[in-house]
Short mmCIF file of C-alpha atoms and ligand atoms in Angstrom, two decimals:
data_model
loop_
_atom_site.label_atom_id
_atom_site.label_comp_id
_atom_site.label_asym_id
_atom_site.label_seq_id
_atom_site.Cartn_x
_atom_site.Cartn_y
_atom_site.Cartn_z
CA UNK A 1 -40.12 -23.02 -9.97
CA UNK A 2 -36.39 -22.36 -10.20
CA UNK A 3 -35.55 -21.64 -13.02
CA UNK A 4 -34.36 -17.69 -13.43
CA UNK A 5 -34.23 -17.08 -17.11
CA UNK A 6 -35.40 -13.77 -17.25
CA UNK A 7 -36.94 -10.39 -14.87
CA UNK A 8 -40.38 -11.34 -15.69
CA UNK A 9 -40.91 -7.26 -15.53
CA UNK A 10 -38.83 -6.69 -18.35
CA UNK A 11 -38.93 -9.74 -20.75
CA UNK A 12 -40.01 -7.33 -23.70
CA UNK A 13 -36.77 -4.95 -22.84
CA UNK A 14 -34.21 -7.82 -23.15
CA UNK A 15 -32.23 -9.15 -25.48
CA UNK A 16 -34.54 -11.53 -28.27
CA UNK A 17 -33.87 -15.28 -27.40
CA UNK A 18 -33.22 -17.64 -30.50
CA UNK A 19 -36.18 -19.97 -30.89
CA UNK A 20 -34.24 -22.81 -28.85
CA UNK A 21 -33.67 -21.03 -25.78
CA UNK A 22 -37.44 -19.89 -26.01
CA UNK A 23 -38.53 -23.42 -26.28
CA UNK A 24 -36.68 -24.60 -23.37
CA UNK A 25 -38.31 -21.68 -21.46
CA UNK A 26 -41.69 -22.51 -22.53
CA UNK A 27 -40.80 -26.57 -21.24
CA UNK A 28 -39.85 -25.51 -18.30
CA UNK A 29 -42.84 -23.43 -17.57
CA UNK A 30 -45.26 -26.13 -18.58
CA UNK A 31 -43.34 -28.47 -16.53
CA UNK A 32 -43.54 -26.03 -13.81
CA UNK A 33 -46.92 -26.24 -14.26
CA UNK A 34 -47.38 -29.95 -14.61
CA UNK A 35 -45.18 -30.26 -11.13
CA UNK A 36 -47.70 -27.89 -9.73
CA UNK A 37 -44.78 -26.15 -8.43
CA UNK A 38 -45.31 -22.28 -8.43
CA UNK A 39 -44.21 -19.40 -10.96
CA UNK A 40 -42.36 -16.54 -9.12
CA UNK A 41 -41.69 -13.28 -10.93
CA UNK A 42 -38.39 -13.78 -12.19
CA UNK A 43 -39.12 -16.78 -13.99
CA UNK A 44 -39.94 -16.98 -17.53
CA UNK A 45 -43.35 -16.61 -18.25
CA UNK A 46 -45.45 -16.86 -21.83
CA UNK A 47 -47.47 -13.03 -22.10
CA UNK A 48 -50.77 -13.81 -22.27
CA UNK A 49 -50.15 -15.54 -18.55
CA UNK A 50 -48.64 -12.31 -17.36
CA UNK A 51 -51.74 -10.42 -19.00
CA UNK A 52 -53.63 -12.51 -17.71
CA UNK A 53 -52.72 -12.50 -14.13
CA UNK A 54 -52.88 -8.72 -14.13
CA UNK A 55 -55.94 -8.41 -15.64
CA UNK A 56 -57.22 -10.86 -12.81
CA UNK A 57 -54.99 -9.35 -10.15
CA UNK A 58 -55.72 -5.64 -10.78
CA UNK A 59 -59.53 -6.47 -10.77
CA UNK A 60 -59.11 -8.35 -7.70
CA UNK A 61 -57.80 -5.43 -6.00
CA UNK A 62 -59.31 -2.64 -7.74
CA UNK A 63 -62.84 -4.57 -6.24
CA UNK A 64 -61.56 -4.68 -2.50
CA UNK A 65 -61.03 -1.17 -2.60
CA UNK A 66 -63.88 0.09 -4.44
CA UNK A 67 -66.24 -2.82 -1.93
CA UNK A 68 -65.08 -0.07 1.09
CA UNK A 69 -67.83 1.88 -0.13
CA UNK A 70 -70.97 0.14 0.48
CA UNK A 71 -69.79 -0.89 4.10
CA UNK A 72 -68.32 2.39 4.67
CA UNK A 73 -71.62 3.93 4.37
CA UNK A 74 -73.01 2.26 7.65
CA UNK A 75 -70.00 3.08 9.87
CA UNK A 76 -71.57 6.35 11.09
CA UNK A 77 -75.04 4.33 11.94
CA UNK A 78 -73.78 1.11 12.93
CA UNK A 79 -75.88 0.66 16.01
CA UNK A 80 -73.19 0.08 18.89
CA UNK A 81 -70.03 0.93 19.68
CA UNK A 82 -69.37 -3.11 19.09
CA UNK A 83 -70.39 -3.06 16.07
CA UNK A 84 -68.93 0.07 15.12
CA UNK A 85 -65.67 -1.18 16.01
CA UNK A 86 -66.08 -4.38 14.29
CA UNK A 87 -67.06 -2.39 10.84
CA UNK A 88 -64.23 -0.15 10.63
CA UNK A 89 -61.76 -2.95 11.16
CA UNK A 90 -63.46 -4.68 8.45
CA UNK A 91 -63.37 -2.12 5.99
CA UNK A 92 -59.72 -1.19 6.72
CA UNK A 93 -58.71 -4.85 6.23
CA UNK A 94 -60.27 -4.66 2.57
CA UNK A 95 -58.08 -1.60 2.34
CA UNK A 96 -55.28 -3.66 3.07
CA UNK A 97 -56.13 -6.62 0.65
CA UNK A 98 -56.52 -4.29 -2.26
CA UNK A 99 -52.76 -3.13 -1.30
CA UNK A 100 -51.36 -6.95 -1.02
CA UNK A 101 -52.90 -7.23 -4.67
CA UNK A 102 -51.56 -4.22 -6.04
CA UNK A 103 -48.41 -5.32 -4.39
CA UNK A 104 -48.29 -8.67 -5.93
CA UNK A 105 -49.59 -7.07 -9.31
CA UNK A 106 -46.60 -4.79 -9.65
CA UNK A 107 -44.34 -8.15 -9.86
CA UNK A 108 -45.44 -8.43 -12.90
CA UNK A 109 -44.06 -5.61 -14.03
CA UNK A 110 -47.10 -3.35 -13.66
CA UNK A 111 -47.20 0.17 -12.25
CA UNK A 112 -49.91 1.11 -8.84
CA UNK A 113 -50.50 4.48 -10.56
CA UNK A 114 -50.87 2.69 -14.38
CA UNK A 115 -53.73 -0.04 -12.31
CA UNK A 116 -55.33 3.38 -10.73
CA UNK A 117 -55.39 5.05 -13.83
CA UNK A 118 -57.12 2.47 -15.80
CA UNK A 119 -59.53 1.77 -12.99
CA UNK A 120 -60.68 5.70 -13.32
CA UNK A 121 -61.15 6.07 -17.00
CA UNK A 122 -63.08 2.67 -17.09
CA UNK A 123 -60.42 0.70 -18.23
CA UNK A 124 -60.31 -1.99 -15.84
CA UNK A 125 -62.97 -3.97 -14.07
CA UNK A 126 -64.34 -4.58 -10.56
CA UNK A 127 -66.39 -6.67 -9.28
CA UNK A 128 -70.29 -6.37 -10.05
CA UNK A 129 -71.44 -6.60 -6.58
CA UNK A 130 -69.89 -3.26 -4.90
CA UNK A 131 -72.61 -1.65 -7.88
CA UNK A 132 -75.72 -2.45 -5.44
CA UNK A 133 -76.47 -0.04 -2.78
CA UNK A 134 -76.08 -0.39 0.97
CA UNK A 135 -79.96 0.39 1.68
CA UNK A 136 -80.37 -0.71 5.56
CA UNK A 137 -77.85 -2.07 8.26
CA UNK A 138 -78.83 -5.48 7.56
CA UNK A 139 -76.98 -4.70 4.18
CA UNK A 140 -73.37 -5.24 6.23
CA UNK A 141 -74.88 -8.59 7.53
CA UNK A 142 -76.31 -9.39 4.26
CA UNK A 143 -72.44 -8.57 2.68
CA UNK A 144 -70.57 -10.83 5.04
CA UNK A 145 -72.16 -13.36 5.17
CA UNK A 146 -72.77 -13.55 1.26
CA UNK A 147 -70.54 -11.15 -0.34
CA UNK A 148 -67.72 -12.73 1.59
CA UNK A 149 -68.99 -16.22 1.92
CA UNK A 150 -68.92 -15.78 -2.24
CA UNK A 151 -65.71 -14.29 -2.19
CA UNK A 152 -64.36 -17.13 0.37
CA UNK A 153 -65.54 -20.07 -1.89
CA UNK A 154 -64.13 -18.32 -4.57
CA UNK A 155 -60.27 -17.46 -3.31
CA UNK A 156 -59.46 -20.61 -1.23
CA UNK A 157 -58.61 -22.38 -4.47
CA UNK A 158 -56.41 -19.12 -5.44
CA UNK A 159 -54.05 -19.98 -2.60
CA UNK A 160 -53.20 -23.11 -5.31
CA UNK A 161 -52.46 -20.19 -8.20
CA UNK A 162 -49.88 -21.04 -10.08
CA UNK A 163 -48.15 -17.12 -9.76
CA UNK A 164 -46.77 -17.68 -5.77
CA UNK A 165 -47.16 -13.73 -5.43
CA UNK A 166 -50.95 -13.80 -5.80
CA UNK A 167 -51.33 -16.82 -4.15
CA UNK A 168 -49.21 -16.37 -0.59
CA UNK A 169 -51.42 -12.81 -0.92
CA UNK A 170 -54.28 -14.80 -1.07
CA UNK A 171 -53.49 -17.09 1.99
CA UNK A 172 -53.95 -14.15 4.48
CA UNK A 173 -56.99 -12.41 2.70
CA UNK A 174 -58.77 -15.50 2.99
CA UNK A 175 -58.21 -15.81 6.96
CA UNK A 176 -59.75 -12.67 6.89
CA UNK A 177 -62.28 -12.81 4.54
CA UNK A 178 -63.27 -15.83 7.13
CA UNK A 179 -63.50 -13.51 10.19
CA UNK A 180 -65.84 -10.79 7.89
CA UNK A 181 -68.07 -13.97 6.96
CA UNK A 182 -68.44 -14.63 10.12
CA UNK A 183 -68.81 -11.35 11.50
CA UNK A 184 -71.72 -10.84 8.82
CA UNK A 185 -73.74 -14.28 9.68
CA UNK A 186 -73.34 -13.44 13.73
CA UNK A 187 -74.68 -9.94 12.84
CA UNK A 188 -77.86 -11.61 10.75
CA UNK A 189 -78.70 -14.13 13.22
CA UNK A 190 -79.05 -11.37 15.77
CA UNK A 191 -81.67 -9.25 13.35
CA UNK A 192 -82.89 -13.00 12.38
CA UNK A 193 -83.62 -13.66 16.18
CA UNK A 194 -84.62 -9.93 17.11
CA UNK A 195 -87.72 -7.58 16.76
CA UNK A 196 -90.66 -8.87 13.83
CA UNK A 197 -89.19 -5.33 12.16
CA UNK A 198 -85.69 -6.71 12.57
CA UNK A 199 -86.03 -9.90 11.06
CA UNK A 200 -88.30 -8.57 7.71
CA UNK A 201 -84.72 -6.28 7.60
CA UNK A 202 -82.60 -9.21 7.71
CA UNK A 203 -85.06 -10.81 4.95
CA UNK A 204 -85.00 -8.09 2.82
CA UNK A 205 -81.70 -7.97 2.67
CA UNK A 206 -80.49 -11.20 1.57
CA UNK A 207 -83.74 -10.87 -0.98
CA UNK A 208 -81.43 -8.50 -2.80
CA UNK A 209 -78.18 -9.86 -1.92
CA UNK A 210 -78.66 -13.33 -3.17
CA UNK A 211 -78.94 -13.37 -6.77
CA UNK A 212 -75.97 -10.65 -7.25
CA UNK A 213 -73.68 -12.97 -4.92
CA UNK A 214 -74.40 -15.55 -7.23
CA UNK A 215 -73.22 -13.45 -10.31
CA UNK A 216 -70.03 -12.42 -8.69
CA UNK A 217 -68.74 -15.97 -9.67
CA UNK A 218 -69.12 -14.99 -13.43
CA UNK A 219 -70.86 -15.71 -16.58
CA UNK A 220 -71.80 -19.15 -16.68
CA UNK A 221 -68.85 -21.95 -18.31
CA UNK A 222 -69.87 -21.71 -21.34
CA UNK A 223 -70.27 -17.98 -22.00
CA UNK A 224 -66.78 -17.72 -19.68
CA UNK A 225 -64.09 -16.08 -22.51
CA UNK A 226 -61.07 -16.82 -20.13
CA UNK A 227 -62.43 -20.09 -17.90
CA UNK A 228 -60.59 -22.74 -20.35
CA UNK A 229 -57.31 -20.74 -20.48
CA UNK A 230 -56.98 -19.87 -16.80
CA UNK A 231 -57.53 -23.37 -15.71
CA UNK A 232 -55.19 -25.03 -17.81
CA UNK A 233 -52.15 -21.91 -16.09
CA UNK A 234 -53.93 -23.17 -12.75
CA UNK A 235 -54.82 -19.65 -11.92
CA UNK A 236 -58.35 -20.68 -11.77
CA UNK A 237 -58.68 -23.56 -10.05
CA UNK A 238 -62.23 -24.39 -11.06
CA UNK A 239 -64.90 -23.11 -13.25
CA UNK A 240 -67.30 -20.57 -12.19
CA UNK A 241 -70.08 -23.00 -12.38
CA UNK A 242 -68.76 -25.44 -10.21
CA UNK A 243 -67.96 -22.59 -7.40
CA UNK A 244 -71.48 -21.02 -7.70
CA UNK A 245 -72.45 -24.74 -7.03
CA UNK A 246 -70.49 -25.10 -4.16
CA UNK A 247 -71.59 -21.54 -2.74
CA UNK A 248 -75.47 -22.64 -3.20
CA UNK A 249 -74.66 -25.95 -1.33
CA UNK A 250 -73.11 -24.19 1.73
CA UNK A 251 -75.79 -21.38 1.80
CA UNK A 252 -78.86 -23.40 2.41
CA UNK A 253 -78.02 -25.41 5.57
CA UNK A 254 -76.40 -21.95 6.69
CA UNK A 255 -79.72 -20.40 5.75
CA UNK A 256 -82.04 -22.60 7.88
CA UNK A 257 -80.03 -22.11 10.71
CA UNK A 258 -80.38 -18.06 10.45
CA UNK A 259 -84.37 -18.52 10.12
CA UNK A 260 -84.21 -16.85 6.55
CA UNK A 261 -85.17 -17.73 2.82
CA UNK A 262 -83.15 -17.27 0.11
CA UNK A 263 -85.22 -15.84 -2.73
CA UNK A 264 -85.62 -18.78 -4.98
CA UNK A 265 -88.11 -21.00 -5.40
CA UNK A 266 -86.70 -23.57 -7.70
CA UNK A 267 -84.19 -24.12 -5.10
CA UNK A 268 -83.88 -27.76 -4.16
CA UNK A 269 -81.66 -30.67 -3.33
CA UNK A 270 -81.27 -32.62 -6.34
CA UNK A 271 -80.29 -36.35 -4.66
CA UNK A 272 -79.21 -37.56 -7.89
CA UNK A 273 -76.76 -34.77 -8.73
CA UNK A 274 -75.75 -34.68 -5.08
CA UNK A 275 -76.24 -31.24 -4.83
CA UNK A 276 -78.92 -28.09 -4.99
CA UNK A 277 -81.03 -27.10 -8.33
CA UNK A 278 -81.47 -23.49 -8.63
CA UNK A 279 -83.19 -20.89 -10.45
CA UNK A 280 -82.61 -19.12 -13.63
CA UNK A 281 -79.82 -16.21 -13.15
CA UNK A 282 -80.87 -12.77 -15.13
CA UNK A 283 -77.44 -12.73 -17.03
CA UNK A 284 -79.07 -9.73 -18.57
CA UNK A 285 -78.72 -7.56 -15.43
CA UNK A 286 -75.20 -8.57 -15.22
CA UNK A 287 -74.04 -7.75 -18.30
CA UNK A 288 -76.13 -3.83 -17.87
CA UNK A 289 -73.89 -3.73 -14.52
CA UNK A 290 -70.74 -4.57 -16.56
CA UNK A 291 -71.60 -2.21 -18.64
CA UNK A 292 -71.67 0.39 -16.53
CA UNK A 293 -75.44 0.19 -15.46
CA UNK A 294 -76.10 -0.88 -12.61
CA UNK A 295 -77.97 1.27 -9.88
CA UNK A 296 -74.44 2.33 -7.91
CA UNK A 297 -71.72 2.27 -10.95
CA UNK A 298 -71.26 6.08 -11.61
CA UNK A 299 -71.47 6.60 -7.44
CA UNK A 300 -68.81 4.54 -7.09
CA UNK A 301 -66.52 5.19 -9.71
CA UNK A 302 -67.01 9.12 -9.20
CA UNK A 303 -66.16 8.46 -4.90
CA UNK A 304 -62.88 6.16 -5.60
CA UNK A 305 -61.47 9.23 -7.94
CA UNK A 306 -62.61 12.52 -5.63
CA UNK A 307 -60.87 9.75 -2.97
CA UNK A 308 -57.59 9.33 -4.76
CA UNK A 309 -57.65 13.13 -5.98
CA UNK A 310 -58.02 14.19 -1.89
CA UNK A 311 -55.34 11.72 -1.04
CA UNK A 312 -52.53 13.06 -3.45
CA UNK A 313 -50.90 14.87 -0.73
CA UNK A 314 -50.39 11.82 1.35
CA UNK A 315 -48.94 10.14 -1.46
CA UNK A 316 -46.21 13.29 -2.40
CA UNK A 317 -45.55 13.62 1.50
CA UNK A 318 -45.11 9.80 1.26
CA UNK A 319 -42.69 9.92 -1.47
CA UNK A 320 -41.00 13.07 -0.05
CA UNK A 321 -40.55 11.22 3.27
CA UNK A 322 -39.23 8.15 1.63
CA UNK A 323 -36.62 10.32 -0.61
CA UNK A 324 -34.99 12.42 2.16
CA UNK A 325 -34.65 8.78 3.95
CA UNK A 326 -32.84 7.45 0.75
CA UNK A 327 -30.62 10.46 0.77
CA UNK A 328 -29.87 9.93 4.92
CA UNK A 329 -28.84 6.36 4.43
CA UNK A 330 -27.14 7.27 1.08
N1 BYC B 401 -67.76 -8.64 -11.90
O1 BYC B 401 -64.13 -15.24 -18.61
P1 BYC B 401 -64.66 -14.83 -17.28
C1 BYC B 401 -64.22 -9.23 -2.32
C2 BYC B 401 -65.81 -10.31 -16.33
S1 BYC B 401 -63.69 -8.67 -3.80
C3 BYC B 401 -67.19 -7.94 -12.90
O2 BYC B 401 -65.36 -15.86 -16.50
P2 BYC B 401 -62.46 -14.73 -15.40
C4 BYC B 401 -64.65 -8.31 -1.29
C5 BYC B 401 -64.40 -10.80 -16.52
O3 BYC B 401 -63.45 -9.92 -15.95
C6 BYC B 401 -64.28 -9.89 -4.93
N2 BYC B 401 -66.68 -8.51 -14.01
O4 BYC B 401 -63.49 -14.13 -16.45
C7 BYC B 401 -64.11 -7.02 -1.23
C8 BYC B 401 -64.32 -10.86 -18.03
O5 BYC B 401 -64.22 -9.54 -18.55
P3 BYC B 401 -62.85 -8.99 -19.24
C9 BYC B 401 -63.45 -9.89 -6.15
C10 BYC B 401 -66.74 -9.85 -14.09
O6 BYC B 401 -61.51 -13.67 -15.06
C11 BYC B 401 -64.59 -6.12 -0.30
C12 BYC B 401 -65.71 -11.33 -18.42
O7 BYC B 401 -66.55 -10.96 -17.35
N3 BYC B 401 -62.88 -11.20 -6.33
O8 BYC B 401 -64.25 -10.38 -2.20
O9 BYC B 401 -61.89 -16.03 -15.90
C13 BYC B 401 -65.59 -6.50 0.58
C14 BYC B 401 -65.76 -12.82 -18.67
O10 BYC B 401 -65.63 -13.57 -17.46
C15 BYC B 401 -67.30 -10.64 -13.08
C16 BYC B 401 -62.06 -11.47 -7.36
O11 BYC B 401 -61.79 -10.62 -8.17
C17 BYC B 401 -67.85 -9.99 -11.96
N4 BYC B 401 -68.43 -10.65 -10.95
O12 BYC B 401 -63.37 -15.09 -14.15
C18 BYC B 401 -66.09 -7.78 0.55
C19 BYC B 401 -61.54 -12.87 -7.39
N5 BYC B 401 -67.23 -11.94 -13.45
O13 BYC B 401 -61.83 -8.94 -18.12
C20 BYC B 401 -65.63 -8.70 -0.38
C21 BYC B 401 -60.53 -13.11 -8.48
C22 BYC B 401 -66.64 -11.95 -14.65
O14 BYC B 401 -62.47 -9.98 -20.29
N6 BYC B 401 -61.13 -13.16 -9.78
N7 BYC B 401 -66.37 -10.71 -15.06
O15 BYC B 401 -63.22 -7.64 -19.76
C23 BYC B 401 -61.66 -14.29 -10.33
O16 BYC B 401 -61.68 -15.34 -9.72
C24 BYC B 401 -62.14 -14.22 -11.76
O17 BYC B 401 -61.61 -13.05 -12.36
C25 BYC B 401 -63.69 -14.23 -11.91
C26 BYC B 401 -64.03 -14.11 -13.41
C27 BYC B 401 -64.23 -15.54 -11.38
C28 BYC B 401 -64.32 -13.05 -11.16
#
């Protein structure tokens, strides 16, 4: 979209519009819309869209940072140099996707620090899945292929969004959110295709993977509070039904080739629908982990503020650095 009516950070600071020039704003961002051309920060943009974006956006990040921790817990164990290697890399890039997000939050008008601060007192959401513990190595496996695969199936339609920010971020997290999928499946099929011992591992691990992977899409449609609203901004590009559908369908071929089960019986290919029946999800343990109560919540929350407490230094020496530079070029 073209159209520069007003600094989308500041649109409650400015002057009030009369109700004409408003309505010509509002057609213009629902033609936008229509056009599926994108919305870039310093267009004109209703509030709940903006509140909604951040509310999406900051959850989105706060998640990739606070998912360092499960995966961070193997790096000292990880059984090979290789793999070693492969595991920090990984976790660093989800350090960097959390600050693309933040990044592309703050276009909105939104302060890092404000995100942070919310995300400590319980303010702000992350995803349900980084509240499960890390138990054995096949846990990292287990993650990337599912927790990513989910994740993957999930943010290739965000490279649509209709905010360009959050979706150009979401073009390169995806590319490598692909390479940690992958990295995860190669690492099951070896425990798949290794020691009795090693496979059960590998088992047990998507046993208690699968079902939280499958709530990290969301409550179902119609229990979904912002589904309807999102869709019709294109932010979402489809409902969280029809991605847990799609994840299901790609898991099962992917599945059989790793020599594992997923844990549900009622799973089946349904030729009529054209796609796999599943089991009942316990919505009930979802909502205890949104509510603070799942096994890892208070572990995790506790670690990401000791983290940012011990890193205050680096952000004052940061600032420092960056000041005495201003004052150089100045
Ligand atoms: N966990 O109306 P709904 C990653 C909340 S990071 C927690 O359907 P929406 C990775 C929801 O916020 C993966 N809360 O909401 C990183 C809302 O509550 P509020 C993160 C959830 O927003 C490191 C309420 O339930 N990915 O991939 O339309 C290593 C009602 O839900 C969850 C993203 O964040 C949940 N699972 O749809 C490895 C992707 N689900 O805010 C991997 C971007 C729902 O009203 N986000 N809630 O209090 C989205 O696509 C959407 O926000 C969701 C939810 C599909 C998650």
């Amino acid at each position: 979209m073209t159209t520069t009516a007003q600094p989308a950070a500041s649109a409650a600071q400015t002057s009030p519009l009369d109700e004409d020039a408003l309505a010509g704003l509002a057609a213009a961002f629902d033609a936008a819309l229509a056009a599926d051309s994108r919305i870039e920060p310093r267009d004109w943009m209703p509030d709940a869209y903006r509140a909604t974006l951040v509310r999406q956006m900051a959850q989105h990040a706060h998640s990739e940072i606070i998912g360092m921790q499960p995966e961070a817990n193997w790096i000292t164990r990880a059984p090979s140099l290789r793999r070693k290697a492969i595991l920090m890399a990984k976790v660093q890039d989800e350090a960097g996707h959390g600050l693309y997000l933040y990044s592309a939050a703050e276009t909105l008008g939104v302060d890092r620090d404000e995100l942070l601060d919310k995300l400590h007192a319980g303010r702000q959401r992350y995803s349900s899945i980084f509240n499960y513990p890390t138990l054995t190595w096949a846990d990292v496996g287990a993650i990337g292929w599912l927790v990513d695969g989910a994740a993957i199936t999930n943010q290739v339609p965000l490279c649509r969004c209709s905010y360009g920010p959050y979706a150009r971020a979401m073009v390169r997290i995806c590319k490598e959110e692909s390479f940690h999928q992958r990295q995860g499946y190669e690492l099951l099929l070896a425990l798949s295709r290794g020691t009795p011992a090693q496979h059960d591992m590998a088992q047990d691990a998507v046993n208690r993977w699968w079902w939280p992977s499958l709530m990290m899409f969301g409550p179902p449609d119609d229990e979904s509070a912002h589904s309807a609203q999102s869709m019709a901004w294109k932010i979402k590009r489809h409902s969280n039904d029809e991605l847990r559908q799609r994840f299901v369908d790609i898991c099962v071929p992917q599945a059989e080739v790793l020599g594992l089960t997923l844990p549900d019986p009622d799973l089946r290919w349904n030729e009529s629908r054209g796609a796999h029946d599943y089991g009942p999800i316990d919505w009930t343990e979802f909502q205890e982990v949104l509510r603070g109560n799942g096994p890892c919540n208070e572990q995790r929350l506790e670690r990401r503020k000791a983290a940012h407490e011990r890193g205050a230094w680096v952000r004052e020496a940061a600032t420092a650095y960056a000041a005495k530079h201003r004052e150089e070029e100045a």
